[in-house]
Amino acid sequence: MAQNSFWSDASRGGAIVGLAGVVFSLLGMAVPSIGFIANLANFVVTIYLLFYFTRRRSMLHAAEEGFTYSQSLGFIVASGLFVGVVCAVYQILASNFLFTEQMEQQLSTTIAELQKTGVYQGDMIKQMASMMRSYMFNPISILWSQILGNVLYLGFLGLFISVGTKREPV
């Protein structure tokens, strides 16, 4: 039974972790003055939820079988796929519909700072602005970058969380 529900558990846990991240991101975008606190709370809640869902998954395995470090890490990385999809949907909506002006302002500020450095001149700045704009507002690039980013991020967190969620066979 434990093996049949792997993707179901990973998708459920990943969706909840992703939704928590979306809530904190929305909070940070809506009230920029508490952005740091929202990010810190997101970090803590993400670790707690990953630990909770991975621990719950480990309890589905028989005591004689155990739940190895690699099984734990694999489950967390699989959850990262679903976190990435949920976060990508939010990011697509945020950049193209909800917070378009803030995203444009952020892009303009970044380009202005790059221009001030003097490293990039004339056509290079125009080309860079065009590339950054297409990346920030393109749904496909947002989807792939969110999935890859969250798999790597949760994989890194999973290196530590898996130490606490693995169970040795008896």
mmCIF file of C-alpha atoms in Angstrom:
data_model
loop_
_atom_site.group_PDB
_atom_site.id
_atom_site.type_symbol
_atom_site.label_atom_id
_atom_site.label_comp_id
_atom_site.label_asym_id
_atom_site.label_seq_id
_atom_site.Cartn_x
_atom_site.Cartn_y
_atom_site.Cartn_z
ATOM 1 C CA MET A 1 0.000 0.000 0.000
ATOM 2 C CA ALA A 2 2.807 2.417 0.833
ATOM 3 C CA GLN A 3 4.267 2.133 -2.658
ATOM 4 C CA ASN A 4 0.946 2.696 -4.426
ATOM 5 C CA SER A 5 0.351 6.048 -2.784
ATOM 6 C CA PHE A 6 3.833 7.543 -3.340
ATOM 7 C CA TRP A 7 2.844 10.027 -6.062
ATOM 8 C CA SER A 8 -0.465 10.752 -4.399
ATOM 9 C CA ASP A 9 1.266 11.617 -1.123
ATOM 10 C CA ALA A 10 3.994 13.593 -2.902
ATOM 11 C CA SER A 11 1.452 15.600 -4.878
ATOM 12 C CA ARG A 12 -0.714 16.300 -1.836
ATOM 13 C CA GLY A 13 2.221 17.350 0.323
ATOM 14 C CA GLY A 14 3.790 19.347 -2.505
ATOM 15 C CA ALA A 15 0.555 21.177 -3.228
ATOM 16 C CA ILE A 16 0.156 22.159 0.424
ATOM 17 C CA VAL A 17 3.781 23.309 0.716
ATOM 18 C CA GLY A 18 3.352 25.229 -2.552
ATOM 19 C CA LEU A 19 0.140 26.875 -1.378
ATOM 20 C CA ALA A 20 1.820 27.930 1.856
ATOM 21 C CA GLY A 21 4.603 29.488 -0.214
ATOM 22 C CA VAL A 22 2.054 31.281 -2.379
ATOM 23 C CA VAL A 23 0.283 32.711 0.681
ATOM 24 C CA PHE A 24 3.531 34.090 2.091
ATOM 25 C CA SER A 25 4.584 35.417 -1.307
ATOM 26 C CA LEU A 26 1.239 37.161 -1.743
ATOM 27 C CA LEU A 27 1.592 38.618 1.723
ATOM 28 C CA GLY A 28 5.093 39.879 0.911
ATOM 29 C CA MET A 29 3.967 41.414 -2.401
ATOM 30 C CA ALA A 30 0.851 43.015 -0.913
ATOM 31 C CA VAL A 31 2.686 44.463 2.108
ATOM 32 C CA PRO A 32 6.326 44.994 1.042
ATOM 33 C CA SER A 33 7.346 46.278 4.487
ATOM 34 C CA ILE A 34 6.944 42.765 5.962
ATOM 35 C CA GLY A 35 8.635 40.967 3.067
ATOM 36 C CA PHE A 36 11.538 39.714 5.191
ATOM 37 C CA ILE A 37 9.229 38.356 7.889
ATOM 38 C CA ALA A 38 7.028 36.694 5.263
ATOM 39 C CA ASN A 39 10.076 35.029 3.679
ATOM 40 C CA LEU A 40 11.360 33.855 7.049
ATOM 41 C CA ALA A 41 7.928 32.474 7.976
ATOM 42 C CA ASN A 42 7.749 30.746 4.582
ATOM 43 C CA PHE A 43 11.118 29.090 5.236
ATOM 44 C CA VAL A 44 10.085 27.824 8.672
ATOM 45 C CA VAL A 45 6.662 26.612 7.506
ATOM 46 C CA THR A 46 8.226 24.871 4.479
ATOM 47 C CA ILE A 47 10.657 22.951 6.701
ATOM 48 C CA TYR A 48 7.888 22.027 9.139
ATOM 49 C CA LEU A 49 5.513 20.836 6.398
ATOM 50 C CA LEU A 50 8.226 18.839 4.629
ATOM 51 C CA PHE A 51 9.162 17.179 7.907
ATOM 52 C CA TYR A 52 5.496 16.476 8.694
ATOM 53 C CA PHE A 53 4.612 14.940 5.314
ATOM 54 C CA THR A 54 7.848 12.959 5.057
ATOM 55 C CA ARG A 55 7.474 11.638 8.594
ATOM 56 C CA ARG A 56 3.882 10.668 7.826
ATOM 57 C CA ARG A 57 5.089 8.899 4.692
ATOM 58 C CA SER A 58 7.742 7.022 6.676
ATOM 59 C CA MET A 59 5.099 5.679 9.060
ATOM 60 C CA LEU A 60 3.389 3.902 6.149
ATOM 61 C CA HIS A 61 6.356 1.558 5.863
ATOM 62 C CA ALA A 62 6.486 -1.506 8.097
ATOM 63 C CA ALA A 63 8.915 -1.409 11.018
ATOM 64 C CA GLU A 64 10.778 -4.420 9.567
ATOM 65 C CA GLU A 65 11.198 -2.585 6.263
ATOM 66 C CA GLY A 66 12.195 0.818 7.633
ATOM 67 C CA PHE A 67 12.340 4.037 5.669
ATOM 68 C CA THR A 68 15.783 4.817 4.301
ATOM 69 C CA TYR A 69 17.481 8.159 3.924
ATOM 70 C CA SER A 70 17.259 7.858 0.134
ATOM 71 C CA GLN A 71 13.535 7.069 0.253
ATOM 72 C CA SER A 72 12.992 10.141 2.399
ATOM 73 C CA LEU A 73 15.069 12.362 0.126
ATOM 74 C CA GLY A 74 13.340 10.934 -2.954
ATOM 75 C CA PHE A 75 9.937 11.717 -1.504
ATOM 76 C CA ILE A 76 10.955 15.308 -0.730
ATOM 77 C CA VAL A 77 12.380 15.816 -4.234
ATOM 78 C CA ALA A 78 9.206 14.347 -5.778
ATOM 79 C CA SER A 79 7.179 16.777 -3.677
ATOM 80 C CA GLY A 80 9.353 19.548 -5.091
ATOM 81 C CA LEU A 81 7.950 18.871 -8.558
ATOM 82 C CA PHE A 82 4.468 19.678 -7.329
ATOM 83 C CA VAL A 83 5.601 22.662 -5.274
ATOM 84 C CA GLY A 84 7.193 23.989 -8.464
ATOM 85 C CA VAL A 85 3.972 23.639 -10.446
ATOM 86 C CA VAL A 86 1.893 25.403 -7.774
ATOM 87 C CA CYS A 87 4.450 28.210 -7.438
ATOM 88 C CA ALA A 88 4.695 28.533 -11.229
ATOM 89 C CA VAL A 89 0.944 29.007 -11.565
ATOM 90 C CA TYR A 90 1.076 31.735 -8.926
ATOM 91 C CA GLN A 91 4.136 33.380 -10.521
ATOM 92 C CA ILE A 92 2.491 33.393 -13.962
ATOM 93 C CA LEU A 93 -0.654 34.983 -12.553
ATOM 94 C CA ALA A 94 1.318 37.448 -10.412
ATOM 95 C CA SER A 95 3.660 38.642 -13.144
ATOM 96 C CA ASN A 96 1.085 38.810 -15.929
ATOM 97 C CA PHE A 97 -2.083 39.893 -14.097
ATOM 98 C CA LEU A 98 -1.878 40.621 -10.357
ATOM 99 C CA PHE A 99 1.378 42.548 -9.819
ATOM 100 C CA THR A 100 2.357 43.544 -13.361
ATOM 101 C CA GLU A 101 3.289 47.099 -12.391
ATOM 102 C CA GLN A 102 5.519 45.952 -9.528
ATOM 103 C CA MET A 103 7.250 43.433 -11.798
ATOM 104 C CA GLU A 104 7.819 46.087 -14.476
ATOM 105 C CA GLN A 105 9.200 48.460 -11.841
ATOM 106 C CA GLN A 106 11.525 45.752 -10.531
ATOM 107 C CA LEU A 107 12.726 45.031 -14.070
ATOM 108 C CA SER A 108 13.295 48.740 -14.773
ATOM 109 C CA THR A 109 15.242 49.140 -11.529
ATOM 110 C CA THR A 110 17.428 46.141 -12.337
ATOM 111 C CA ILE A 111 18.177 47.425 -15.850
ATOM 112 C CA ALA A 112 18.951 50.912 -14.499
ATOM 113 C CA GLU A 113 21.384 49.461 -11.940
ATOM 114 C CA LEU A 114 23.085 47.370 -14.610
ATOM 115 C CA GLN A 115 23.383 50.450 -16.797
ATOM 116 C CA LYS A 116 24.999 52.404 -13.935
ATOM 117 C CA THR A 117 27.761 49.817 -13.586
ATOM 118 C CA GLY A 118 29.066 50.746 -17.022
ATOM 119 C CA VAL A 119 29.732 47.110 -17.895
ATOM 120 C CA TYR A 120 26.818 47.007 -20.319
ATOM 121 C CA GLN A 121 26.427 49.696 -22.981
ATOM 122 C CA GLY A 122 23.879 50.611 -25.676
ATOM 123 C CA ASP A 123 22.608 47.581 -27.557
ATOM 124 C CA MET A 124 23.712 45.190 -24.825
ATOM 125 C CA ILE A 125 21.357 46.843 -22.322
ATOM 126 C CA LYS A 126 18.466 46.777 -24.811
ATOM 127 C CA GLN A 127 19.090 43.116 -25.565
ATOM 128 C CA MET A 128 19.395 42.265 -21.875
ATOM 129 C CA ALA A 129 16.172 44.132 -21.051
ATOM 130 C CA SER A 130 14.374 42.258 -23.807
ATOM 131 C CA MET A 131 15.669 38.894 -22.592
ATOM 132 C CA MET A 132 14.813 39.643 -18.967
ATOM 133 C CA ARG A 133 11.319 40.825 -19.913
ATOM 134 C CA SER A 134 10.636 37.698 -21.951
ATOM 135 C CA TYR A 135 11.900 35.525 -19.101
ATOM 136 C CA MET A 136 9.917 37.284 -16.359
ATOM 137 C CA PHE A 137 6.623 37.232 -18.236
ATOM 138 C CA ASN A 138 6.866 34.023 -20.314
ATOM 139 C CA PRO A 139 4.752 31.207 -18.797
ATOM 140 C CA ILE A 140 6.946 28.396 -20.153
ATOM 141 C CA SER A 141 10.181 29.808 -18.744
ATOM 142 C CA ILE A 142 8.446 30.529 -15.434
ATOM 143 C CA LEU A 143 7.117 26.953 -15.256
ATOM 144 C CA TRP A 144 10.477 25.300 -15.933
ATOM 145 C CA SER A 145 12.452 27.613 -13.691
ATOM 146 C CA GLN A 146 10.011 27.181 -10.793
ATOM 147 C CA ILE A 147 10.023 23.394 -11.103
ATOM 148 C CA LEU A 148 13.815 23.193 -11.355
ATOM 149 C CA GLY A 149 14.336 25.771 -8.613
ATOM 150 C CA ASN A 150 11.961 24.087 -6.177
ATOM 151 C CA VAL A 151 13.341 20.609 -6.848
ATOM 152 C CA LEU A 152 16.848 21.881 -6.083
ATOM 153 C CA TYR A 153 15.699 23.950 -3.082
ATOM 154 C CA LEU A 154 13.662 21.157 -1.510
ATOM 155 C CA GLY A 155 16.375 18.659 -2.397
ATOM 156 C CA PHE A 156 18.845 20.758 -0.424
ATOM 157 C CA LEU A 157 16.456 21.041 2.522
ATOM 158 C CA GLY A 158 15.769 17.325 2.178
ATOM 159 C CA LEU A 159 19.426 16.535 2.798
ATOM 160 C CA PHE A 160 18.896 17.692 6.374
ATOM 161 C CA ILE A 161 15.233 16.792 6.894
ATOM 162 C CA SER A 162 15.842 13.204 5.773
ATOM 163 C CA VAL A 163 18.237 12.689 8.669
ATOM 164 C CA GLY A 164 15.305 13.178 11.051
ATOM 165 C CA THR A 165 12.697 11.262 9.080
ATOM 166 C CA LYS A 166 14.552 8.066 8.170
ATOM 167 C CA ARG A 167 13.783 4.927 10.192
ATOM 168 C CA GLU A 168 16.095 2.008 10.563
ATOM 169 C CA PRO A 169 14.549 -1.437 10.071
ATOM 170 C CA VAL A 170 14.067 -3.520 13.215
#
